Coordinates of C-alpha atoms and ligand atoms in Angstrom, one line a residue:
M24 CA -18.9 9.1 8.5
D25 CA -19.3 10.2 4.7
S26 CA -17.7 8.0 1.8
F27 CA -15.6 10.5 0.9
T28 CA -14.0 10.5 4.2
Q29 CA -13.3 7.1 4.1
L30 CA -11.8 7.1 0.8
L31 CA -9.4 9.9 1.8
D32 CA -8.4 7.6 4.7
A33 CA -7.8 5.0 2.2
V34 CA -5.6 7.4 0.4
K35 CA -3.8 8.6 3.5
A36 CA -2.9 5.0 4.5
Y37 CA -1.4 4.7 1.0
C38 CA 0.7 7.9 1.6
R39 CA 1.7 6.4 5.0
S40 CA 3.1 3.7 3.9
K41 CA 5.4 5.7 1.6
V42 CA 6.7 8.6 3.6
N43 CA 8.3 8.4 6.7
E44 CA 6.2 8.9 10.5
T45 CA 7.3 12.2 11.0
A46 CA 6.3 13.9 7.3
Y47 CA 3.2 11.8 7.5
N48 CA 2.0 13.3 10.7
L49 CA 3.5 16.9 10.0
W50 CA 2.2 17.1 6.3
L51 CA -0.9 14.4 5.4
R52 CA -2.4 13.3 8.7
D53 CA -4.5 16.1 9.2
I54 CA -5.7 16.5 5.7
E55 CA -9.4 17.2 5.6
P56 CA -12.1 15.7 2.7
V57 CA -13.9 19.0 1.2
S58 CA -15.2 17.3 -2.2
F59 CA -15.3 15.0 -4.6
S60 CA -16.8 14.4 -7.9
G61 CA -15.9 11.1 -9.3
D62 CA -12.8 12.4 -11.1
S63 CA -11.6 15.4 -9.1
A64 CA -11.1 15.7 -5.5
V65 CA -10.7 18.6 -3.1
V66 CA -9.2 18.3 0.1
A67 CA -8.2 20.9 2.7
V68 CA -5.0 21.7 5.0
S69 CA -4.8 23.7 7.9
S70 CA -3.2 27.4 6.3
E71 CA -1.6 28.8 3.2
F72 CA 1.8 28.0 4.7
M73 CA 0.6 24.2 5.0
R74 CA -1.1 24.2 1.3
Q75 CA 2.2 25.5 -0.2
I76 CA 4.2 22.6 1.0
V77 CA 1.8 19.8 0.5
E78 CA 1.1 20.9 -3.0
A79 CA 5.0 21.1 -3.7
R80 CA 5.9 17.9 -2.0
Y81 CA 3.0 16.0 -1.7
L82 CA 0.6 16.5 -4.5
S83 CA 2.0 13.4 -6.8
L84 CA 1.9 11.5 -3.3
L85 CA -1.5 12.6 -3.0
R86 CA -2.5 11.6 -6.7
E87 CA -1.0 8.3 -6.6
G88 CA -2.7 7.4 -3.4
F89 CA -6.2 8.4 -5.3
E90 CA -5.0 6.4 -8.3
E91 CA -4.1 3.5 -6.2
T92 CA -7.1 3.5 -4.0
V93 CA -10.0 3.9 -7.0
G94 CA -7.9 2.6 -9.5
Y95 CA -7.9 5.5 -11.9
E96 CA -6.9 8.8 -12.0
V97 CA -8.1 11.8 -10.0
E98 CA -7.7 15.3 -10.2
V99 CA -6.6 16.5 -6.9
K100 CA -6.7 20.1 -5.5
V101 CA -5.4 21.0 -2.2
V102 CA -7.0 24.4 -0.7
S103 CA -6.3 26.4 2.3
R104 CA -8.9 26.0 5.6
D105 CA -9.0 29.8 5.5
A106 CA -9.5 29.8 2.3
V107 CA -13.2 27.5 2.3
P108 CA -16.2 29.6 2.9
A109 CA -17.7 28.5 6.0
E110 CA -21.1 28.0 4.4
A111 CA -19.3 25.9 1.5
P112 CA -21.0 22.3 1.6
R113 CA -18.2 20.2 2.7
A114 CA -17.8 16.4 4.3
E115 CA -17.5 16.2 8.0
P116 CA -14.1 15.9 9.3
A117 CA -13.0 12.8 10.2
P118 CA -12.8 11.7 13.6
R119 CA -9.6 11.6 15.0
A120 CA -9.6 7.8 15.5
A121 CA -10.0 7.1 11.5
S122 CA -8.0 9.8 10.2
N123 CA -5.1 7.5 11.6
P124 CA -5.5 4.8 9.2
E125 CA -3.9 2.6 11.1
S126 CA -6.2 2.6 13.7
L127 CA -8.7 0.8 11.3
Y128 CA -6.5 -2.5 11.9
T129 CA -7.9 -4.2 15.0
F130 CA -9.0 -7.4 16.3
E131 CA -12.4 -6.9 15.9
N132 CA -12.3 -6.5 12.3
F133 CA -9.6 -9.3 11.5
I134 CA -11.3 -12.2 10.3
I135 CA -10.5 -15.6 11.7
G136 CA -10.3 -18.9 10.0
P137 CA -8.4 -22.1 10.3
D138 CA -5.6 -20.7 8.1
N139 CA -4.7 -17.6 10.4
R140 CA -6.5 -18.7 13.9
Y141 CA -3.2 -19.8 15.5
A142 CA -1.7 -16.7 14.6
A143 CA -4.8 -14.4 15.6
A144 CA -4.9 -16.2 18.7
A145 CA -1.1 -16.0 19.6
A146 CA -1.2 -11.8 19.0
Q147 CA -4.4 -11.6 21.0
T148 CA -2.5 -13.5 23.9
V149 CA 0.6 -11.1 23.6
A150 CA -1.6 -8.2 23.4
E151 CA -3.6 -9.3 26.9
N152 CA -0.4 -10.0 28.6
P153 CA 2.9 -8.6 26.7
A154 CA 6.1 -10.5 27.5
N155 CA 4.7 -13.3 29.7
V156 CA 3.9 -15.8 27.2
Y157 CA 5.4 -15.8 23.6
N158 CA 8.6 -13.7 23.6
P159 CA 9.4 -13.1 20.8
L160 CA 6.5 -13.6 18.7
F161 CA 7.1 -14.5 15.0
I162 CA 4.4 -14.4 12.6
Y163 CA 5.3 -15.4 9.1
G164 CA 3.2 -16.1 5.6
A165 CA 3.2 -14.6 2.3
S166 CA 2.2 -11.2 1.4
G167 CA -1.4 -9.7 2.3
L168 CA -2.4 -12.1 4.5
G169 CA -2.6 -10.0 7.5
K170 CA 0.7 -9.8 9.4
T171 CA 0.8 -5.9 9.4
H172 CA -3.0 -6.0 10.3
L173 CA -2.2 -8.0 13.6
L174 CA 0.7 -5.9 14.5
F175 CA -1.4 -3.1 14.4
A176 CA -4.0 -5.0 16.1
I177 CA -1.6 -5.4 19.4
K178 CA -1.0 -1.8 18.9
N179 CA -4.4 -0.6 19.2
Q180 CA -5.7 -3.2 21.8
L181 CA -2.8 -2.4 24.0
S182 CA -3.3 1.7 23.6
K183 CA -6.9 1.4 24.8
T184 CA -6.2 -1.3 27.7
R185 CA -2.7 -0.3 29.1
P186 CA -2.2 3.1 27.7
E187 CA 1.0 3.5 30.3
L188 CA 3.0 1.3 27.7
K189 CA 4.8 2.2 25.1
V190 CA 4.3 0.5 22.2
L191 CA 6.2 1.1 19.2
Y192 CA 5.5 -0.3 15.3
I193 CA 8.6 -0.1 13.2
S194 CA 8.5 -1.6 9.4
T195 CA 12.6 -3.2 9.0
E196 CA 12.9 -0.7 6.1
T197 CA 12.1 2.3 8.4
L198 CA 14.5 0.7 10.8
T199 CA 17.1 0.4 8.2
N200 CA 16.9 4.1 6.6
E201 CA 16.6 5.7 10.5
L202 CA 19.7 3.7 11.3
V203 CA 21.5 5.0 8.1
T204 CA 20.9 8.3 8.8
A205 CA 21.9 8.0 12.6
I206 CA 25.2 6.6 11.8
R207 CA 25.7 9.9 9.2
L208 CA 24.2 12.6 12.1
G209 CA 26.2 10.3 14.8
T210 CA 22.7 10.1 16.8
T211 CA 23.2 6.3 16.8
E212 CA 23.3 6.6 20.7
S213 CA 19.7 8.4 21.0
M214 CA 18.3 5.6 18.2
R215 CA 19.3 3.2 21.0
Q216 CA 17.8 4.8 23.9
K217 CA 14.4 5.0 21.8
Y218 CA 14.2 1.4 20.9
R219 CA 15.5 0.0 24.3
N220 CA 13.0 2.5 26.2
V221 CA 9.6 0.6 24.6
D222 CA 7.8 -2.0 26.3
V223 CA 6.6 -3.6 23.3
L224 CA 8.6 -3.5 19.7
L225 CA 6.7 -4.4 16.8
V226 CA 8.7 -5.1 14.1
D227 CA 7.7 -5.9 10.6
D228 CA 9.0 -7.6 7.7
V229 CA 12.3 -8.8 9.4
Q230 CA 13.0 -10.7 6.0
F231 CA 14.5 -7.2 4.9
L232 CA 17.3 -7.8 7.3
S233 CA 18.8 -10.3 5.2
G234 CA 22.7 -8.9 4.1
K235 CA 21.9 -5.9 6.1
E236 CA 24.9 -6.4 8.4
Q237 CA 24.8 -3.0 10.2
T238 CA 21.1 -3.2 10.9
Q239 CA 21.0 -6.5 12.2
E240 CA 24.1 -5.9 14.5
E241 CA 22.3 -3.0 15.8
F242 CA 19.4 -5.2 16.5
F243 CA 20.7 -7.9 17.7
H244 CA 21.5 -5.4 20.7
T245 CA 18.2 -3.8 21.0
F246 CA 16.6 -7.2 20.8
N247 CA 18.8 -8.4 23.7
A248 CA 18.4 -5.4 25.9
L249 CA 14.6 -5.6 25.6
H250 CA 14.2 -9.3 26.0
E251 CA 16.4 -8.9 29.0
A252 CA 14.1 -6.3 31.1
H253 CA 11.2 -8.6 29.8
R254 CA 10.0 -6.5 27.1
Q255 CA 7.9 -8.0 24.5
V256 CA 9.0 -8.3 20.8
V257 CA 6.8 -9.5 18.0
L258 CA 8.3 -9.8 14.3
T259 CA 6.8 -10.6 11.1
S260 CA 8.4 -12.1 7.7
D261 CA 7.3 -13.1 4.5
R262 CA 9.0 -16.4 5.3
P263 CA 10.1 -18.6 8.7
P264 CA 13.6 -17.3 10.3
K265 CA 15.4 -20.4 8.9
D266 CA 14.5 -19.2 5.2
I267 CA 15.9 -15.9 5.7
K268 CA 19.0 -15.6 4.0
S269 CA 22.1 -13.9 5.0
L270 CA 20.8 -13.4 8.5
E271 CA 23.4 -14.0 11.4
E272 CA 23.1 -17.1 13.1
R273 CA 22.6 -15.3 16.7
L274 CA 19.6 -13.4 15.5
R275 CA 18.2 -16.3 13.6
T276 CA 18.1 -18.7 16.9
R277 CA 16.6 -15.4 18.7
F278 CA 13.8 -15.4 16.2
E279 CA 13.2 -18.9 17.1
W280 CA 13.3 -18.5 20.6
G281 CA 9.3 -18.0 21.5
L282 CA 6.6 -18.8 19.3
M283 CA 6.6 -19.1 15.4
T284 CA 3.3 -19.2 14.1
D285 CA 2.2 -18.7 10.1
V286 CA -0.7 -17.5 8.3
Q287 CA -1.8 -19.3 5.2
P288 CA -4.4 -18.0 2.5
P289 CA -7.8 -18.1 3.7
D290 CA -10.1 -20.8 2.6
I291 CA -13.6 -19.7 0.8
E292 CA -15.6 -19.2 3.5
T293 CA -12.9 -16.8 5.1
R294 CA -12.7 -15.2 2.0
I295 CA -16.4 -14.6 1.9
S296 CA -16.7 -13.2 5.4
I297 CA -13.4 -11.0 4.5
I298 CA -15.0 -9.6 1.4
Q299 CA -18.5 -8.5 3.3
S300 CA -16.9 -7.3 6.3
K301 CA -14.8 -4.8 4.2
S302 CA -17.5 -3.7 2.2
L303 CA -19.5 -3.2 5.2
D304 CA -16.3 -1.1 6.8
M305 CA -16.8 1.2 3.9
G306 CA -20.1 1.6 4.3
F307 CA -22.1 -0.4 1.5
S308 CA -23.0 -4.3 1.2
L309 CA -22.0 -6.8 -1.8
S310 CA -24.8 -9.5 -2.1
P311 CA -24.0 -12.5 -1.3
E312 CA -23.4 -13.5 -5.2
V313 CA -21.5 -10.9 -5.9
A314 CA -19.1 -11.7 -2.8
E315 CA -18.3 -15.5 -3.5
F316 CA -17.7 -14.7 -7.2
I317 CA -15.2 -12.7 -6.0
A318 CA -14.0 -15.3 -3.4
K319 CA -13.7 -17.9 -6.3
Q320 CA -11.8 -15.7 -8.6
L321 CA -9.3 -14.4 -6.0
K322 CA -7.8 -17.5 -3.9
S323 CA -4.3 -16.3 -2.0
D324 CA -4.1 -12.6 -1.2
V325 CA -6.4 -10.7 1.2
R326 CA -5.1 -7.1 -0.4
Q327 CA -6.4 -8.6 -3.8
L328 CA -9.9 -9.0 -2.2
E329 CA -9.4 -5.6 -0.4
G330 CA -8.9 -4.0 -3.8
V331 CA -11.9 -5.4 -5.2
V332 CA -14.0 -4.4 -2.6
K333 CA -12.4 -0.7 -3.3
K334 CA -12.8 -0.7 -6.9
L335 CA -16.5 -1.8 -6.5
Y336 CA -17.0 1.1 -3.8
A337 CA -15.0 3.6 -6.4
F338 CA -17.8 2.1 -8.9
R339 CA -21.0 2.8 -6.7
L340 CA -19.7 6.5 -5.7
M341 CA -19.5 7.2 -9.1
D342 CA -22.5 6.0 -10.9
G343 CA -24.8 5.1 -7.5
T344 CA -25.3 1.4 -8.6
E345 CA -25.1 -1.3 -6.9
P346 CA -22.2 -3.9 -7.5
T347 CA -22.8 -6.6 -10.2
I348 CA -21.1 -9.8 -10.7
E349 CA -20.3 -8.0 -14.0
M350 CA -18.7 -5.4 -12.5
A351 CA -16.8 -7.3 -10.3
Q352 CA -15.2 -9.4 -12.8
S353 CA -13.9 -6.1 -14.3
A354 CA -12.4 -4.9 -10.8
I355 CA -10.9 -8.1 -10.5
A356 CA -9.3 -8.0 -14.4
D357 CA -8.2 -4.4 -13.1
I358 CA -6.5 -6.0 -9.8
V359 CA -5.1 -8.9 -11.5
N360 CA -3.5 -7.0 -14.0
E361 CA -2.3 -4.4 -11.9
T362 CA -0.5 -6.6 -9.2
V363 CA 0.4 -9.8 -11.5
P364 CA 4.1 -8.4 -13.2
W365 CA 3.1 -9.4 -16.9
P366 CA 6.5 -8.0 -18.4
A367 CA 5.8 -10.0 -21.5
T368 CA 2.7 -7.8 -22.4
V369 CA 4.4 -4.4 -22.2
E370 CA 7.2 -5.9 -24.2
K371 CA 5.0 -7.1 -26.6
I372 CA 3.0 -4.0 -26.9
I373 CA 6.3 -2.2 -27.3
S374 CA 7.5 -4.1 -30.1
E375 CA 3.9 -4.0 -31.6
V376 CA 4.1 0.0 -31.7
G377 CA 7.7 -0.3 -32.9
R378 CA 6.6 -2.4 -35.9
T379 CA 3.5 -0.4 -36.7
F380 CA 5.4 3.2 -36.7
N381 CA 8.7 1.8 -38.0
V382 CA 10.6 2.6 -34.7
S383 CA 13.0 0.4 -32.6
P384 CA 12.1 -0.2 -29.2
D385 CA 15.5 0.9 -27.8
D386 CA 14.3 4.1 -29.6
M387 CA 11.3 4.2 -27.8
K388 CA 13.0 3.7 -24.5
G389 CA 15.9 5.9 -25.2
K390 CA 16.0 9.5 -25.5
S391 CA 15.6 10.2 -28.8
Q392 CA 13.1 13.5 -29.0
K393 CA 12.7 12.7 -32.7
A394 CA 8.9 13.8 -33.4
D395 CA 8.1 10.2 -34.9
V396 CA 10.0 8.6 -31.9
S397 CA 8.6 10.4 -29.2
Q398 CA 5.0 9.9 -30.8
A399 CA 5.2 6.3 -30.9
R400 CA 6.5 6.2 -27.1
Q401 CA 3.6 8.3 -26.3
I402 CA 1.0 6.0 -28.2
A403 CA 2.7 2.9 -26.9
M404 CA 2.5 4.4 -22.9
Y405 CA -1.2 5.2 -23.5
I406 CA -1.8 1.6 -24.9
I407 CA 0.2 0.3 -21.6
R408 CA -2.2 2.4 -19.5
E409 CA -5.2 1.3 -21.5
V410 CA -3.9 -2.9 -21.6
T411 CA -2.6 -3.2 -18.0
G412 CA -3.9 -0.5 -16.3
N413 CA -0.3 0.4 -14.7
T414 CA 0.6 3.2 -12.9
M415 CA 2.1 6.0 -14.2
G416 CA 5.4 5.7 -12.1
K417 CA 5.7 2.0 -13.8
I418 CA 5.1 3.2 -17.2
G419 CA 7.6 5.8 -16.5
E420 CA 10.1 3.3 -15.6
E421 CA 9.7 1.1 -18.6
F422 CA 11.0 4.4 -20.5
G423 CA 14.0 5.0 -19.6
K424 CA 13.0 6.1 -15.9
R425 CA 10.6 9.0 -17.3
D426 CA 9.2 11.1 -14.8
H427 CA 5.2 11.1 -13.8
A428 CA 4.7 14.1 -15.6
T429 CA 6.1 13.5 -18.6
V430 CA 4.1 10.0 -19.0
V431 CA 0.9 12.1 -17.8
Y432 CA 1.7 14.4 -20.5
G433 CA 2.2 12.0 -23.0
I434 CA -0.7 9.7 -22.3
S435 CA -3.3 12.7 -22.0
K436 CA -1.9 13.8 -25.6
I437 CA -2.9 10.8 -27.1
E438 CA -5.8 10.8 -25.1
S439 CA -7.2 13.8 -27.0
T440 CA -5.9 12.7 -30.2
V441 CA -7.6 9.4 -30.1
Q442 CA -10.7 11.1 -29.6
S443 CA -10.3 13.4 -32.3
D444 CA -8.6 11.7 -34.8
P445 CA -10.8 8.3 -36.0
R446 CA -7.7 7.0 -38.2
I447 CA -5.4 7.2 -35.0
R448 CA -7.9 5.4 -33.0
A449 CA -8.0 2.7 -35.5
I450 CA -4.5 2.2 -35.4
V451 CA -4.5 2.5 -31.5
Q452 CA -7.1 -0.4 -31.5
D453 CA -5.1 -2.4 -34.0
I454 CA -2.3 -2.6 -32.0
I455 CA -3.9 -3.4 -28.9
K456 CA -5.8 -6.1 -31.1
N457 CA -2.5 -7.4 -32.1
C458 CA -1.2 -7.3 -28.8
Q459 CA -3.7 -9.8 -27.3
R460 CA -3.1 -12.6 -29.5
Ligands
ADP22 P1 0.7 -8.5 5.1 O1 1.4 -7.7 5.9 O2 0.6 -10.0 5.9 O3 1.3 -8.3 3.9 P2 -1.6 -7.0 5.6 O4 -2.0 -7.1 7.1 O5 -1.0 -5.6 5.1 O6 -0.8 -8.1 4.9 O7 -2.8 -7.3 5.0 C1 -3.4 -6.7 3.6 C2 -4.6 -6.2 3.7 O8 -5.5 -7.3 3.8 C3 -5.0 -5.4 4.9 O9 -5.9 -3.9 4.4 C4 -5.6 -6.1 6.0 O10 -6.8 -5.5 6.6 C5 -6.5 -6.9 4.9 N1 -6.6 -8.6 5.7 C6 -5.8 -9.5 5.8 N2 -6.2 -10.6 6.3 C7 -7.2 -10.1 6.8 C8 -8.3 -10.9 7.7 N3 -8.1 -12.2 8.2 N4 -9.7 -10.3 8.1 C9 -9.6 -9.0 7.9 N5 -8.7 -8.2 6.7 C10 -7.4 -8.8 6.6
MG23 MG1 3.0 -6.4 5.9

């Protein structure tokens, strides 16, 4: 498999988490890699009809996916398969299995350490023997520690060993949305049938049931129906049942009926193994020094470890150099800035820009289109982007929910001004320096 195929798989995994399953399968799953040049990507869909829809409805999501995956903006072009000349150099199409990113979450690539051993063993037991041992199995722990990975590992293993079983994965968010739609369309009965007919139901992030009375009510009956019929239920949550607020008592007790097991942040050896394994999965290897360096810096969230590996992968893809400690350091800085909300910095930048241009922060965040205000606003957006690495979407939110296109436009305008006008460049650098104090 070539590296752009893997990169595109990661982008699809991101998109997959943002749209419902039907939309994903219909429009995004079969997108194929054509070419990637570092800052621009060409992908193909099967027909001109598909192309128009994907371009109109999913282009910004794809861009966002690339940005999340490689850590910088990538120009994305969608072409129709009919229009790609047969002799044009193009990447091998991804094998079927890999074009579904969740198939990549398996027990084989789940690294076991003292902090997740029991949860992994319980998940494995359930996969080998559904509905016979722990029912429900309730896995809890902080974000990024492998709960979703374990659910898909169960699903993937069962699809190999027990293909006759119906296994359904659903996030609590999707479940809630589906229910709202079903109530509106009067199709709750068929929704009930769908859930009550499965052999194994995997429900992710049940902490989001908190306060959702109608979903709790439905889920209570589904749970009972499945349990009585000796079907397996596996649940995950970021906290144990007793700590989920506004959860009906009768659901809470049911969640506690079977086995509860937690995942904790991995120790240093496990972190090193995870880093090595993720990089090998992406088709490259990291020196022990680099892996250890990363493992020592990032202690609590496997998703962050994975983020650093992806950035190093992207660096390597761009300039062909093997990852160094210095590169790892800069990748870590990006990740930490992106994932640790640091509103003080954004506020600081806005106020510093305001002071320099004599425009109030409120005006910058408001609707005014006066030339001086919008110029200050664009400068602030540009600096926030430079300093925090926030996504365009997040930056837009800071400025009165401006849309993605407006932010992209504003930032690219300042980008070229900064390049052509040394005076503006000096002002921008000054502001950045002042914000860091
Ligand atoms: P959670 O659902 O607990 O928030 P995820 O299952 O989404 O976390 O995990 C985040 C990322 O970290 C995923 O890409 C997953 O593959 C990876 N990950 C977490 N724990 C492990 C592990 N022990 N071994 C390998 N990968 C892991
Ligand atoms: Mg999860």
